Amino acid sequence: MGKVTTLEEIGGLFHDGMTIMVGGFMGTGAPDALVGILVERDIKDITLISSDTALMDTGVGPLVLGRRLKKVIASHIGTNPETGRQMLAGELAVELVPQGTLAERVRAGGAGLGGILTPTGTGTMVADNKQTLTIEGREYLVELPLRADVALLKAHKADKAGNLVYRNSARNFNPLMALAADLVIVQVDEIVETGELDPNIVVTPGVLIDKIICYKESE
Amino acid sequence: MDTKELIARRAAVELHDGDVVNLGIGLPTLIPNYLPAGINIILQSENGYIGLGPVQDTIIPDLVNAGGKPANILPGGSFFDSATSFALIRGGHVDVTILGGLEVDAHGNLANWMVPGKMVPGMGGAMDLVTGARKVIVAMEHTSKNGAPKIVSDCSLPLTARGAVAMIITELAVFRFTPQGLVLEELAPGIELETVTNKTGAAFTVSADLSPMRNIPSDEVLL
């Protein structure tokens, strides 16, 4: 079964109320075309898991601006003022998570772990209502795994088997999210034949990827 | 010399050849400008690489710093995912982090991520950095814009981390946290002890070796 598909063909896979992970850091390494499909198809009440909410017009920014989100789980919302505005107006629930904790929660979700223990956030607001454990004299927060219905990823190249390589700092959360969702869709700059990517440089194994879409940014 | 340059020049003294360093946005990013020739540090960028360098004439696709701005990677650098990036930070593989602060208190607690009632940007990677870096230095102006002390007996703002700060560098003074508490170690040029006492909201002891603020002389600075 071929994994390579088109934006038109994946449009029907989304529905209101989904939990969706989106890769990227301030829009770099975010699958803009896949985010665009959510906007175009008018998907609403999304729970979004993402590093940040980018700028108003980059990465996941348009989902905020278009009021498609019910809840955001992210480490930073400051560069997209619309997120803060909707939060303060009571229109959008925001769960702020330290970025390293967010990465580990996603990793745990994809790795079959029941959670992780981290010292980050102990003694701060982040610890409110969380279980703590003391191990060898140091206090840790119990942080729970995160999974999603869909992960929308961006990679530089895929082969037709779904093996992915990333470019520069666009890797960020993408390889972690590839493990943590029921349906994994990747947007790439280029698709090559299976076997053309050196297995030594593949970062994300193709077995994790369900759908591949090649999308050339207009430059 | 303006306030920021004074603080950045003093902070540069704390960095040693080969240190892996993460610098917060704003003032801390000025610090590498004041490193002397022969001192090479390795900058970690929490969005996923080591070897952060200044942006070049041509913009490199998919390469940004932790502020989302175009950046460069130096020879010897490497890219990795966010879990590896924060494993480097949390696992004690970053020697020093230097970042700004809204408040630091007498217990070494830092508040620098939110002000209740104002727009909340989120902590980003700051909590992991302050918890995990081997040495945490706060480089900030001594008082807020309205003149209120930023070094206080107990932070009133939500904390970034507890008991994590090793050192505070301001345009007036340098303090170090010791098992005995906060110690004033250096005074900036022309600054009297009384001025520091008046503008500091926390109790501190004065080091027996109180000295003028250290600095890297201009003729040794690389740039």
Coordinates of C-alpha atoms in Angstrom, one line a residue, chain B residues 24-220:
Chain B
G24 CA 19.2 33.4 27.3
I25 CA 17.7 35.9 24.8
G26 CA 18.5 39.6 25.2
L27 CA 21.5 40.8 27.2
P28 CA 23.2 37.4 27.5
T29 CA 23.6 37.1 23.8
L30 CA 26.0 40.0 23.9
I31 CA 28.5 38.1 26.1
P32 CA 30.4 36.2 23.4
N33 CA 31.4 39.6 21.9
Y34 CA 33.6 40.2 25.0
L35 CA 35.4 36.9 25.1
P36 CA 39.2 37.3 24.8
A37 CA 41.1 35.7 22.0
G38 CA 41.9 32.0 22.8
I39 CA 38.7 31.5 24.8
N40 CA 36.3 29.5 22.6
I41 CA 33.0 28.4 24.0
I42 CA 30.4 26.0 22.5
L43 CA 26.9 27.4 22.4
Q44 CA 24.0 25.1 22.8
S45 CA 20.7 26.2 21.3
E46 CA 17.7 24.4 23.0
N47 CA 15.7 24.1 19.8
G48 CA 18.1 21.4 18.8
Y49 CA 21.8 21.9 18.2
I50 CA 25.3 22.6 19.5
G51 CA 27.6 25.0 17.8
L52 CA 25.4 28.0 17.5
G53 CA 27.1 30.8 15.6
P54 CA 26.3 34.3 14.4
V55 CA 24.1 34.7 11.3
Q56 CA 25.9 35.0 8.0
D57 CA 25.2 37.1 4.9
T58 CA 23.1 34.3 3.4
I59 CA 20.1 32.9 5.3
I60 CA 20.4 29.1 5.7
P61 CA 17.0 27.3 5.4
D62 CA 15.6 25.7 8.5
L63 CA 18.3 27.1 10.7
V64 CA 17.2 29.4 13.6
N65 CA 18.3 30.1 17.1
A66 CA 16.1 29.6 20.2
G67 CA 14.5 32.9 19.6
G68 CA 13.4 31.7 16.1
K69 CA 15.7 34.1 14.3
P70 CA 18.1 33.1 11.5
A71 CA 21.4 31.6 12.8
N72 CA 24.4 29.6 11.9
I73 CA 26.1 26.4 12.9
L74 CA 29.9 26.3 13.4
P75 CA 32.2 23.5 12.3
G76 CA 32.0 20.7 14.9
G77 CA 28.4 21.4 15.7
S78 CA 25.5 18.9 15.4
F79 CA 21.7 18.8 15.2
F80 CA 19.4 16.7 17.3
D81 CA 15.8 16.4 18.4
S82 CA 14.2 18.2 21.4
A83 CA 14.5 15.2 23.8
T84 CA 18.2 15.0 23.2
S85 CA 18.5 18.8 23.5
F86 CA 16.9 18.8 26.9
A87 CA 18.7 15.7 28.0
L88 CA 21.9 17.7 27.4
I89 CA 20.4 20.5 29.5
R90 CA 18.8 18.5 32.3
G91 CA 21.5 15.9 32.4
G92 CA 24.2 18.4 33.4
H93 CA 26.0 18.4 30.1
V94 CA 25.7 22.2 29.8
D95 CA 28.4 23.8 31.9
V96 CA 26.9 27.3 32.3
T97 CA 23.6 29.1 31.5
I98 CA 23.4 32.8 31.7
L99 CA 20.0 34.4 31.7
G100 CA 18.0 37.4 32.7
G101 CA 15.8 37.6 35.8
L102 CA 12.8 39.5 37.1
E103 CA 13.6 38.6 40.7
V104 CA 16.3 36.6 42.5
D105 CA 15.9 36.1 46.2
A106 CA 18.2 35.4 49.1
H107 CA 17.6 31.6 48.8
G108 CA 18.9 31.5 45.2
N109 CA 15.4 31.2 43.9
L110 CA 14.8 32.7 40.4
A111 CA 11.6 34.2 39.0
N112 CA 11.8 35.1 35.3
W113 CA 8.9 33.6 33.4
M114 CA 5.7 35.3 34.3
V115 CA 4.0 38.3 36.0
P116 CA 0.5 37.5 37.3
G117 CA -2.2 39.5 35.6
K118 CA 0.0 40.2 32.5
M119 CA 0.2 38.3 29.3
V120 CA 1.9 35.0 30.1
P121 CA 4.5 34.0 27.4
G122 CA 5.2 30.6 28.9
M123 CA 8.4 29.2 30.4
G124 CA 9.8 27.7 27.2
G125 CA 13.0 26.0 28.1
A126 CA 13.9 28.3 31.0
M127 CA 12.8 25.9 33.8
D128 CA 14.8 23.0 32.4
L129 CA 17.9 25.2 31.9
V130 CA 17.8 26.7 35.4
T131 CA 17.2 23.2 36.9
G132 CA 19.8 21.3 34.8
A133 CA 22.7 23.5 33.9
R134 CA 25.8 23.0 36.1
K135 CA 26.1 26.7 36.8
V136 CA 23.3 29.2 36.6
I137 CA 24.3 32.9 36.4
V138 CA 21.7 35.6 36.4
A139 CA 22.9 38.7 34.4
M140 CA 20.4 41.6 34.9
E141 CA 20.0 45.2 35.8
H142 CA 20.2 45.8 39.5
T143 CA 16.7 47.4 39.8
S144 CA 13.5 47.4 37.8
K145 CA 12.6 50.3 35.6
N146 CA 10.8 52.0 38.5
G147 CA 13.8 51.6 40.7
A148 CA 12.6 48.6 42.8
P149 CA 15.2 46.1 43.9
K150 CA 15.3 42.9 41.8
I151 CA 17.4 41.1 44.4
V152 CA 14.8 40.5 47.2
S153 CA 14.5 38.5 50.4
D154 CA 11.8 36.3 48.9
C155 CA 10.5 36.2 45.4
S156 CA 7.0 37.5 45.0
L157 CA 6.6 36.4 41.4
P158 CA 6.1 32.7 40.4
L159 CA 9.4 30.8 40.5
T160 CA 11.3 29.4 37.6
A161 CA 13.3 27.2 39.9
R162 CA 14.2 27.0 43.6
G163 CA 17.7 27.4 44.9
A164 CA 19.3 27.2 41.5
V165 CA 21.2 30.5 41.1
A166 CA 25.0 30.4 41.7
M167 CA 25.8 34.0 40.9
I168 CA 24.2 37.4 40.1
I169 CA 25.9 40.0 37.9
T170 CA 24.5 43.5 37.7
E171 CA 25.8 46.9 36.6
L172 CA 26.5 47.7 40.3
A173 CA 27.9 44.5 41.8
V174 CA 28.6 40.8 41.7
F175 CA 27.1 38.4 44.2
R176 CA 27.7 34.7 44.8
F177 CA 25.5 32.2 46.6
T178 CA 27.4 30.3 49.2
P179 CA 26.2 27.8 51.9
Q180 CA 26.3 30.8 54.2
G181 CA 24.0 32.8 52.0
L182 CA 24.3 35.7 49.6
V183 CA 27.8 37.3 49.5
L184 CA 28.8 40.6 47.8
E185 CA 32.1 40.0 46.1
E186 CA 32.7 42.8 43.6
L187 CA 31.7 46.5 43.2
A188 CA 31.4 48.2 39.8
P189 CA 33.7 51.1 39.1
G190 CA 32.7 54.2 41.1
I191 CA 30.0 52.3 43.1
E192 CA 29.9 52.6 46.9
L193 CA 28.8 49.8 49.1
E194 CA 26.1 52.0 50.5
T195 CA 24.5 52.3 47.0
V196 CA 24.4 48.6 46.6
T197 CA 22.9 48.1 50.1
N198 CA 20.2 50.7 49.3
K199 CA 19.3 49.1 46.0
T200 CA 19.3 45.5 47.2
G201 CA 16.2 44.1 48.9
A202 CA 17.9 41.0 50.4
A203 CA 20.3 40.7 53.3
F204 CA 23.9 39.9 52.2
T205 CA 27.3 39.6 53.7
V206 CA 30.3 41.5 52.3
S207 CA 33.2 39.3 51.3
A208 CA 36.5 39.9 53.2
D209 CA 38.0 40.0 49.7
L210 CA 35.6 42.6 48.3
S211 CA 37.2 43.8 45.1
P212 CA 36.6 46.0 42.0
M213 CA 34.4 44.4 39.4
R214 CA 36.6 42.1 37.2
N215 CA 36.6 42.7 33.5
I216 CA 38.3 41.6 30.4
P217 CA 40.4 44.5 29.1
S218 CA 39.2 45.9 25.8
D219 CA 42.6 45.1 24.1
E220 CA 42.1 41.4 24.8

